[in-house]
Amino acid sequence: MFREVRTTDEKELFSVEDVAKKLGITARTLHYYEEVGLIVPSSRTAGGHRLYAQDVVEKLAYILRIKDSLGYSLQEIRNVLAAQETLDRLRESYQSGSETERQQIIDESIELMTTILQHIDEKLEKLSEMKTGLLERLDRVKKLRP
Amino acid sequence: MFREVRTTDEKELFSVEDVAKKLGITARTLHYYEEVGLIVPSSRTAGGHRLYAQDVVEKLAYILRIKDSLGYSLQEIRNVLAAQETLDRLRESYQSGSETERQQIIDESIELMTTILQHIDEKLEKLSEMKTGLLERLDRVKKLRP
DNA sequence: CAATACGTTGACGTAAGGATTAGATATTGC
DNA sequence: GCAATATCTAATCCTTACGTCAACGTATTG
């Protein structure tokens, strides 16, 4: 029923269908994202079937949120992910290069996040406007009823 | 500077570029939407250049809002527009068919608008979640600074 | 009225998957 | 334990929504 693995340390692995259903996408999307280098299955079965661990599923969910909510292209998403990974590396081994380099990474991260926040706010505003407009129209239509 | 027309009744007409700039799209999008039957230029110059009146520009703006904010496909947008036009026709010549037919049109409109409202709410929620998450992360990153 | 800017119709290119196929792999039911 | 059934694989072609030339015609401006 669940594909657990012999690695003894409890990692649950999910099949393509498991992941697709969980995230509301199709297997094709997983294959495609792998093709363009966005995600990689954590492992494969002896027969070659893809297996995904929890962290990859979460990364995917993150990608899908950015794509669906903000409408970013996969290329833009790649850039966002790359920036975040750079930041993560900085955070973990906190002597990765010179101080100016360090500063630059942080500054770029802040800039990127600020830009994304702006996009979110724009979307939120447009959606709110659409909502009020629609609610008004819905009201008017409902008055046509007996 | 502005392409006004001889029809004497004040209708301003806009060129492809005018419209594209106003709405933040490219000429290609206008051409494409025409190709697939979503919009039609209000008229053409003697030489064949497209001219758009205000109402078409507004329709286009509406289409773009649905597309960009909600992520609807052009096909879905066509359905929405068709439903609205059906309703508009009903509203104007208010004896277009039987009473049951009338009811059906109204009910379908209400249903459609309710569905769209749901999509809007879903988007709003996802965006809000993303926003809070990002704000937290931004805060943490800012603490890495001197 | 020539130079420059803008528009027209093709036609092909690209991104992000969808649909289909043929064959290998997994799961289940007995 | 193995056949029937369900999934997965890679490969290929299809679709949507434009981007990007190219080759040429139209409008505007100095």
Tab-separated table of C-alpha atoms in Angstrom, chain B:
chain	number	residue	atom	x	y	z
B	1	MET	CA	-2.022	62.391	-32.887
B	2	PHE	CA	-5.353	60.792	-32.133
B	3	ARG	CA	-7.212	58.950	-34.802
B	4	GLU	CA	-10.648	60.398	-34.597
B	5	VAL	CA	-13.160	59.458	-37.200
B	6	ARG	CA	-15.540	61.195	-39.503
B	7	THR	CA	-18.603	59.559	-38.017
B	8	THR	CA	-19.154	62.909	-36.329
B	9	ASP	CA	-20.408	61.273	-33.135
B	10	GLU	CA	-17.256	61.584	-31.109
B	11	LYS	CA	-16.048	57.997	-31.086
B	12	GLU	CA	-12.370	57.847	-30.506
B	13	LEU	CA	-10.631	55.009	-32.207
B	14	PHE	CA	-7.324	53.557	-31.127
B	15	SER	CA	-4.569	51.900	-33.083
B	16	VAL	CA	-3.084	48.523	-32.223
B	17	GLU	CA	-0.168	50.162	-30.450
B	18	ASP	CA	-2.426	52.510	-28.523
B	19	VAL	CA	-4.418	49.618	-27.181
B	20	ALA	CA	-1.419	47.415	-26.548
B	21	LYS	CA	0.323	50.101	-24.508
B	22	LYS	CA	-2.814	50.974	-22.616
B	23	LEU	CA	-3.313	47.359	-21.571
B	24	GLY	CA	0.271	46.221	-21.242
B	25	ILE	CA	0.162	43.612	-23.969
B	26	THR	CA	1.705	43.296	-27.416
B	27	ALA	CA	0.238	43.704	-30.866
B	28	ARG	CA	0.584	39.984	-31.306
B	29	THR	CA	-1.949	39.352	-28.574
B	30	LEU	CA	-4.486	41.537	-30.352
B	31	HIS	CA	-3.862	39.735	-33.604
B	32	TYR	CA	-4.143	36.393	-31.899
B	33	TYR	CA	-7.346	37.196	-30.053
B	34	GLU	CA	-8.825	38.254	-33.342
B	35	GLU	CA	-7.608	35.056	-34.983
B	36	VAL	CA	-9.411	32.967	-32.390
B	37	GLY	CA	-12.524	35.110	-32.466
B	38	LEU	CA	-12.315	36.802	-29.083
B	39	ILE	CA	-12.258	40.398	-30.264
B	40	VAL	CA	-12.756	42.216	-33.523
B	41	PRO	CA	-11.496	45.704	-34.378
B	42	SER	CA	-14.312	48.228	-34.555
B	43	SER	CA	-13.134	49.265	-37.998
B	44	ARG	CA	-10.129	49.593	-40.242
B	45	THR	CA	-8.417	52.465	-41.999
B	46	ALA	CA	-8.576	52.646	-45.773
B	47	GLY	CA	-5.193	50.984	-45.790
B	48	GLY	CA	-6.303	48.123	-43.552
B	49	HIS	CA	-4.918	49.190	-40.172
B	50	ARG	CA	-7.017	48.041	-37.234
B	51	LEU	CA	-8.975	50.574	-35.198
B	52	TYR	CA	-10.520	49.844	-31.804
B	53	ALA	CA	-13.297	51.783	-30.114
B	54	GLN	CA	-13.578	52.256	-26.385
B	55	ASP	CA	-16.019	49.411	-25.805
B	56	VAL	CA	-13.717	46.880	-27.433
B	57	VAL	CA	-10.832	48.151	-25.337
B	58	GLU	CA	-12.943	47.640	-22.242
B	59	LYS	CA	-13.927	44.165	-23.294
B	60	LEU	CA	-10.264	43.401	-23.807
B	61	ALA	CA	-9.371	44.786	-20.405
B	62	TYR	CA	-12.009	42.523	-18.938
B	63	ILE	CA	-10.644	39.503	-20.767
B	64	LEU	CA	-7.156	40.270	-19.519
B	65	ARG	CA	-8.315	40.638	-15.940
B	66	ILE	CA	-9.942	37.224	-16.025
B	67	LYS	CA	-6.934	35.710	-17.685
B	68	ASP	CA	-4.231	37.248	-15.533
B	69	SER	CA	-5.950	37.300	-12.185
B	70	LEU	CA	-7.835	34.042	-12.391
B	71	GLY	CA	-5.702	32.176	-14.891
B	72	TYR	CA	-8.634	31.206	-17.070
B	73	SER	CA	-7.904	29.853	-20.527
B	74	LEU	CA	-9.165	31.706	-23.560
B	75	GLN	CA	-11.733	28.959	-24.053
B	76	GLU	CA	-13.074	29.415	-20.534
B	77	ILE	CA	-13.167	33.141	-21.106
B	78	ARG	CA	-15.142	32.613	-24.282
B	79	ASN	CA	-17.707	30.673	-22.268
B	80	VAL	CA	-17.943	33.395	-19.656
B	81	LEU	CA	-18.386	36.070	-22.306
B	82	ALA	CA	-20.982	34.017	-24.121
B	83	ALA	CA	-23.002	33.579	-20.937
B	84	GLN	CA	-22.843	37.285	-20.245
B	85	GLU	CA	-23.944	38.136	-23.742
B	86	THR	CA	-26.864	35.775	-23.443
B	87	LEU	CA	-27.839	37.503	-20.230
B	88	ASP	CA	-27.448	40.945	-21.795
B	89	ARG	CA	-29.684	39.983	-24.675
B	90	LEU	CA	-32.259	38.754	-22.213
B	91	ARG	CA	-32.062	42.006	-20.312
B	92	GLU	CA	-32.580	44.191	-23.359
B	93	SER	CA	-35.296	42.449	-25.282
B	94	TYR	CA	-37.088	41.095	-22.294
B	95	GLN	CA	-39.274	38.658	-24.061
B	96	SER	CA	-36.722	36.391	-25.599
B	97	GLY	CA	-38.347	33.015	-25.441
B	98	SER	CA	-40.414	31.212	-22.892
B	99	GLU	CA	-40.428	31.870	-19.185
B	100	THR	CA	-38.642	28.631	-18.397
B	101	GLU	CA	-35.946	29.494	-20.907
B	102	ARG	CA	-35.625	32.871	-19.255
B	103	GLN	CA	-35.302	31.257	-15.852
B	104	GLN	CA	-32.703	28.873	-17.107
B	105	ILE	CA	-30.536	31.654	-18.474
B	106	ILE	CA	-30.729	33.535	-15.198
B	107	ASP	CA	-29.981	30.437	-13.142
B	108	GLU	CA	-27.013	29.545	-15.266
B	109	SER	CA	-25.680	33.074	-14.955
B	110	ILE	CA	-25.975	32.965	-11.205
B	111	GLU	CA	-24.248	29.629	-11.096
B	112	LEU	CA	-21.420	30.805	-13.296
B	113	MET	CA	-20.858	33.950	-11.294
B	114	THR	CA	-20.913	31.965	-8.068
B	115	THR	CA	-18.284	29.628	-9.430
B	116	ILE	CA	-16.093	32.526	-10.454
B	117	LEU	CA	-16.515	34.071	-7.024
B	118	GLN	CA	-15.334	30.836	-5.478
B	119	HIS	CA	-12.248	30.856	-7.666
B	120	ILE	CA	-11.573	34.424	-6.653
B	121	ASP	CA	-11.850	33.516	-2.979
B	122	GLU	CA	-9.532	30.555	-3.394
B	123	LYS	CA	-6.971	32.745	-5.097
B	124	LEU	CA	-7.308	35.403	-2.451
B	125	GLU	CA	-6.691	32.885	0.262
B	126	LYS	CA	-3.694	31.287	-1.372
B	127	LEU	CA	-2.179	34.672	-2.006
B	128	SER	CA	-2.722	35.739	1.587
B	129	GLU	CA	-1.029	32.616	2.837
B	130	MET	CA	1.888	33.179	0.514
B	131	LYS	CA	2.117	36.735	1.694
B	132	THR	CA	2.311	35.904	5.389
B	133	GLY	CA	4.857	33.208	4.691
B	134	LEU	CA	6.998	35.540	2.642
B	135	LEU	CA	6.790	38.335	5.176
B	136	GLU	CA	8.065	36.004	7.876
B	137	ARG	CA	10.922	34.866	5.709
B	138	LEU	CA	11.743	38.426	4.772
B	139	ASP	CA	11.905	39.290	8.444
B	140	ARG	CA	14.295	36.476	9.155
B	141	VAL	CA	16.528	37.441	6.256
B	142	LYS	CA	16.601	41.046	7.357
B	143	LYS	CA	17.999	39.890	10.704
B	144	LEU	CA	21.038	38.552	8.883
B	145	ARG	CA	21.959	42.121	8.135
B	146	PRO	CA	24.178	44.314	10.314
